Tab-separated table of C-alpha atoms in Angstrom:
chain	number	residue	atom	x	y	z
R	1	UNK	CA	-9.234	2.043	23.742
R	2	UNK	CA	-8.796	2.429	19.982
R	3	UNK	CA	-9.518	-0.386	17.589
R	4	UNK	CA	-7.905	-2.122	14.608
R	5	UNK	CA	-10.172	-3.298	11.745
R	6	UNK	CA	-9.164	-5.075	8.589
R	7	UNK	CA	-11.106	-4.504	5.266
R	8	UNK	CA	-9.946	-7.376	3.082
R	9	UNK	CA	-11.254	-5.889	-0.180
R	10	UNK	CA	-12.313	-2.487	-1.357
R	11	UNK	CA	-15.827	-3.847	-1.931
R	12	UNK	CA	-16.158	-4.167	1.850
R	13	UNK	CA	-15.092	-0.643	2.612
R	14	UNK	CA	-18.562	0.703	2.762
R	15	UNK	CA	-19.396	-1.923	5.435
R	16	UNK	CA	-16.580	-1.199	7.900
R	17	UNK	CA	-17.806	-0.915	11.543
R	18	UNK	CA	-15.260	1.722	12.549
R	19	UNK	CA	-17.214	4.922	12.107
R	20	UNK	CA	-15.182	7.802	13.566
R	21	UNK	CA	-11.657	8.984	14.218
R	22	UNK	CA	-9.882	6.463	12.058
R	23	UNK	CA	-6.809	6.401	9.927
R	24	UNK	CA	-6.816	4.223	6.750
R	25	UNK	CA	-3.794	2.246	5.923
R	26	UNK	CA	-3.828	1.401	2.202
R	27	UNK	CA	-2.041	-1.809	1.366
R	28	UNK	CA	-1.151	-3.134	-2.093
R	29	UNK	CA	1.959	-5.222	-1.518
R	30	UNK	CA	2.243	-6.391	-5.144
R	31	UNK	CA	2.924	-3.675	-5.999
R	32	UNK	CA	1.681	-0.166	-5.507
R	33	UNK	CA	2.256	0.434	-1.763
R	34	UNK	CA	5.716	-1.136	-1.930
R	35	UNK	CA	6.655	1.127	-4.924
R	36	UNK	CA	5.258	4.193	-3.156
R	37	UNK	CA	7.443	3.629	-0.140
R	38	UNK	CA	10.475	2.895	-2.361
R	39	UNK	CA	9.874	6.205	-4.171
R	40	UNK	CA	9.897	8.278	-1.062
R	41	UNK	CA	12.857	6.436	0.342
R	42	UNK	CA	14.666	7.351	-2.922
R	43	UNK	CA	13.826	11.053	-2.621
R	44	UNK	CA	10.677	11.480	-4.707
R	45	UNK	CA	9.056	14.756	-3.775
R	46	UNK	CA	5.399	13.776	-4.192
R	47	UNK	CA	3.096	11.232	-5.817
R	48	UNK	CA	-0.286	12.121	-7.327
R	49	UNK	CA	-2.539	8.993	-7.123
R	50	UNK	CA	-4.729	8.883	-10.181
R	51	UNK	CA	-7.690	6.453	-10.576
R	52	UNK	CA	-8.361	6.813	-14.360
R	53	UNK	CA	-6.071	6.491	-17.342
R	54	UNK	CA	-7.577	9.533	-18.893
R	55	UNK	CA	-6.496	11.656	-15.928
R	56	UNK	CA	-3.062	10.070	-16.028
R	57	UNK	CA	-2.758	11.113	-19.672
R	58	UNK	CA	-3.653	14.685	-18.723
R	59	UNK	CA	-0.784	14.747	-16.224
R	60	UNK	CA	1.530	13.407	-18.927
R	61	UNK	CA	0.433	16.280	-21.230
R	62	UNK	CA	1.255	18.716	-18.486
R	63	UNK	CA	4.780	17.456	-18.297
R	64	UNK	CA	4.683	15.245	-15.267
R	65	UNK	CA	6.471	11.955	-14.983
R	66	UNK	CA	3.759	9.273	-15.207
R	67	UNK	CA	3.871	5.695	-13.806
R	68	UNK	CA	0.905	3.609	-14.931
R	69	UNK	CA	-0.093	0.000	-15.472
R	70	UNK	CA	-3.204	-2.089	-15.856
R	71	UNK	CA	-2.963	-5.839	-14.974
R	72	UNK	CA	0.798	-5.455	-14.791
R	73	UNK	CA	1.202	-4.031	-18.304
R	74	UNK	CA	2.887	-0.654	-18.581
R	75	UNK	CA	0.604	1.890	-20.401
R	76	UNK	CA	2.045	3.029	-23.634
R	77	UNK	CA	1.898	6.750	-22.647
R	78	UNK	CA	3.599	6.198	-19.317
R	79	UNK	CA	7.257	6.845	-18.513
R	80	UNK	CA	7.412	3.576	-16.535
R	81	UNK	CA	5.280	1.033	-14.736
R	82	UNK	CA	4.646	-0.226	-11.250
R	83	UNK	CA	7.805	-1.958	-10.158
R	84	UNK	CA	9.526	-0.623	-7.041
R	85	UNK	CA	12.793	-0.611	-9.037
R	86	UNK	CA	11.317	1.932	-11.407
R	87	UNK	CA	11.198	4.331	-8.411
R	88	UNK	CA	14.753	3.690	-7.291
R	89	UNK	CA	16.653	5.618	-9.945
R	90	UNK	CA	18.335	9.045	-10.021
R	91	UNK	CA	15.829	10.204	-12.614
R	92	UNK	CA	12.938	10.359	-10.122
R	93	UNK	CA	14.698	12.054	-7.240
R	94	UNK	CA	12.992	15.454	-6.402
R	95	UNK	CA	10.183	14.771	-8.827
R	96	UNK	CA	6.450	14.710	-8.524
R	97	UNK	CA	4.988	11.574	-10.252
R	98	UNK	CA	1.435	10.935	-11.365
R	99	UNK	CA	0.613	7.280	-10.560
R	100	UNK	CA	-2.244	5.086	-11.776
R	101	UNK	CA	-2.534	1.332	-11.126
R	102	UNK	CA	-4.991	-1.542	-11.334
R	103	UNK	CA	-5.704	-1.804	-7.636
R	104	UNK	CA	-3.730	0.446	-5.408
R	105	UNK	CA	-4.699	3.901	-6.670
R	106	UNK	CA	-8.355	2.751	-6.914
R	107	UNK	CA	-8.290	1.936	-3.194
R	108	UNK	CA	-6.797	5.329	-2.384
R	109	UNK	CA	-9.548	7.033	-4.381
R	110	UNK	CA	-12.123	5.059	-2.438
R	111	UNK	CA	-10.784	6.072	0.977
R	112	UNK	CA	-9.445	9.547	0.202
R	113	UNK	CA	-12.015	11.280	2.457
R	114	UNK	CA	-11.025	9.400	5.576
R	115	UNK	CA	-9.624	11.492	8.492
R	116	UNK	CA	-6.259	10.238	7.503
R	117	UNK	CA	-4.801	7.927	4.799
R	118	UNK	CA	-1.313	6.436	4.841
R	119	UNK	CA	0.519	3.791	2.787
R	120	UNK	CA	1.743	0.505	4.313
R	121	UNK	CA	4.205	-2.115	3.034
R	122	UNK	CA	6.663	-4.505	4.589
R	123	UNK	CA	9.340	-2.035	3.575
R	124	UNK	CA	8.028	0.629	6.022
R	125	UNK	CA	6.203	-1.500	8.605
R	126	UNK	CA	8.167	-0.384	11.726
R	127	UNK	CA	8.105	3.304	10.869
R	128	UNK	CA	4.400	3.038	10.080
R	129	UNK	CA	3.410	1.175	13.231
R	130	UNK	CA	5.309	3.626	15.391
R	131	UNK	CA	3.652	6.523	13.755
R	132	UNK	CA	0.192	4.944	14.019
R	133	UNK	CA	0.643	4.144	17.676
R	134	UNK	CA	1.503	7.784	18.357
R	135	UNK	CA	-1.683	8.977	16.696
R	136	UNK	CA	-3.965	7.564	19.282
R	137	UNK	CA	-6.576	6.811	16.690
R	138	UNK	CA	-8.588	3.898	15.349
R	139	UNK	CA	-6.931	2.099	12.431
R	140	UNK	CA	-8.600	0.574	9.342
R	141	UNK	CA	-6.305	-1.464	7.202
R	142	UNK	CA	-7.666	-1.419	3.665
R	143	UNK	CA	-6.345	-4.206	1.422
R	144	UNK	CA	-6.414	-3.194	-2.212
R	145	UNK	CA	-6.757	-6.896	-3.230
R	146	UNK	CA	-7.062	-7.793	-6.871
R	147	UNK	CA	-9.990	-6.262	-8.787
R	148	UNK	CA	-12.008	-6.048	-5.536
R	149	UNK	CA	-11.179	-9.634	-4.543
R	150	UNK	CA	-9.284	-10.959	-1.537
R	151	UNK	CA	-5.588	-11.670	-1.877
R	152	UNK	CA	-3.028	-13.306	0.351
R	153	UNK	CA	-0.178	-10.759	0.149
R	154	UNK	CA	-2.145	-7.763	1.470
R	155	UNK	CA	-3.843	-9.938	4.078
R	156	UNK	CA	-0.590	-11.248	5.616
R	157	UNK	CA	0.748	-7.718	5.778
R	158	UNK	CA	-2.383	-6.669	7.595
R	159	UNK	CA	-1.534	-9.384	10.163
R	160	UNK	CA	2.085	-8.367	10.351
R	161	UNK	CA	1.077	-4.742	11.006
R	162	UNK	CA	-1.458	-5.744	13.637
R	163	UNK	CA	1.192	-7.753	15.450
R	164	UNK	CA	3.252	-4.547	15.819
R	165	UNK	CA	0.296	-2.401	16.702
R	166	UNK	CA	-0.744	-4.718	19.492
R	167	UNK	CA	2.400	-3.789	21.351
R	168	UNK	CA	0.574	-0.686	22.291
R	169	UNK	CA	-1.818	-0.829	25.239
R	170	UNK	CA	-3.999	1.721	23.394
R	171	UNK	CA	-4.978	-0.556	20.473
R	172	UNK	CA	-7.030	-3.726	20.291
R	173	UNK	CA	-8.568	-5.962	17.595
R	174	UNK	CA	-12.333	-5.568	17.417
R	175	UNK	CA	-13.385	-7.679	14.435
R	176	UNK	CA	-12.963	-11.132	13.085
R	177	UNK	CA	-11.189	-9.874	9.999
R	178	UNK	CA	-8.322	-8.547	12.183
R	179	UNK	CA	-8.135	-11.924	13.976
R	180	UNK	CA	-8.062	-13.707	10.662
R	181	UNK	CA	-5.251	-11.469	9.285
R	182	UNK	CA	-3.215	-12.076	12.378
R	183	UNK	CA	-3.721	-15.866	12.079
R	184	UNK	CA	-2.668	-15.838	8.439
R	185	UNK	CA	0.476	-13.889	9.393
R	186	UNK	CA	1.300	-16.483	12.136
R	187	UNK	CA	1.378	-19.075	9.344
R	188	UNK	CA	3.382	-16.944	6.897
R	189	UNK	CA	5.753	-15.021	9.159
R	190	UNK	CA	8.608	-17.601	9.274
R	191	UNK	CA	9.026	-17.171	5.422
R	192	UNK	CA	6.646	-14.806	3.781
R	193	UNK	CA	8.312	-15.119	0.436
R	194	UNK	CA	7.852	-18.850	0.432
R	195	UNK	CA	4.338	-18.576	1.666
R	196	UNK	CA	3.363	-16.146	-1.099
R	197	UNK	CA	4.393	-18.572	-3.750
R	198	UNK	CA	0.773	-19.854	-3.641
R	199	UNK	CA	-0.746	-16.423	-4.212
R	200	UNK	CA	-2.620	-15.877	-7.534
R	201	UNK	CA	-0.950	-12.496	-8.188
R	202	UNK	CA	2.528	-14.019	-7.741
R	203	UNK	CA	1.679	-16.364	-10.689
R	204	UNK	CA	0.311	-13.409	-12.729
R	205	UNK	CA	3.658	-11.560	-12.200
R	206	UNK	CA	5.659	-14.655	-13.107
R	207	UNK	CA	3.791	-14.996	-16.376
R	208	UNK	CA	4.488	-11.318	-17.143
R	209	UNK	CA	8.166	-11.736	-16.062
R	210	UNK	CA	7.582	-9.102	-13.467
R	211	UNK	CA	8.526	-11.107	-10.413
R	212	UNK	CA	12.090	-9.852	-10.027
R	213	UNK	CA	11.051	-7.511	-7.299
R	214	UNK	CA	9.480	-10.193	-5.013
R	215	UNK	CA	12.508	-10.677	-2.719
R	216	UNK	CA	12.727	-6.924	-2.187
R	217	UNK	CA	9.071	-6.657	-1.559
R	218	UNK	CA	9.124	-8.897	1.508
R	219	UNK	CA	12.166	-7.397	3.147
R	220	UNK	CA	11.321	-5.550	6.352
R	221	UNK	CA	12.203	-1.929	6.986
R	222	UNK	CA	14.029	-0.875	3.822
R	223	UNK	CA	12.149	2.443	3.760
R	224	UNK	CA	12.027	4.727	6.828
R	225	UNK	CA	9.070	6.610	5.432
R	226	UNK	CA	5.330	7.123	6.062
R	227	UNK	CA	3.572	8.262	2.902
R	228	UNK	CA	0.334	10.292	3.792
R	229	UNK	CA	-2.308	11.733	1.554
R	230	UNK	CA	-2.506	15.533	1.832
R	231	UNK	CA	-4.961	17.462	-0.432
R	232	UNK	CA	-5.083	14.633	-2.828
R	233	UNK	CA	-1.233	14.187	-3.052
R	234	UNK	CA	0.944	11.675	-1.276
R	235	UNK	CA	3.943	13.152	0.567
R	236	UNK	CA	6.298	11.746	3.165
R	237	UNK	CA	5.799	12.473	6.811
R	238	UNK	CA	8.964	13.783	8.299
R	239	UNK	CA	9.638	11.247	11.059
């Protein structure tokens, strides 16, 4: 039987107990993974995750559209920032976008050599869970967190995804972190948007006046996509 493990912060990734045949699900609910799913649902061709700002600037110089932020602030050289709404315009359809964020693209960089790496959000949770079940593989849910620290929004998503994955007889939880994520989700699931009001990053976004996307973020299944990393580039699996 295959296992589900949750890694609550990137700092813990080197300590995961799953050691073979595993797919990483990178989660950054506020906001990278939600925005990536929105982009592919809107017809973006590909996304190049970039860890450093210098590399993002190089892509800009080559003529790519660039989405980039640090601590919620759009970088001056970028075409736009990290809101899902930025990726839901006609201007990005069919485009390849270089993307660099505070947490999400750092987590992708960390786990890029896993056997598989896909992107998870509430917006694609059903498509993602069905795809994962069909892979018959161990699953490691990597929460991007906030600057290598635990956060609530990624953790409750991990629990929500686990709840769906456990409908398969081929998957089981095998660590306390998965149990904890599922317990958190049991508390939050009746109203995730209300629950997340206590989250630290929700307050950061409010102060920056970037919280207009919160309601959209916690809607289920608005994107029938599964973004996967192929040769360093995110593309949408045809499902």
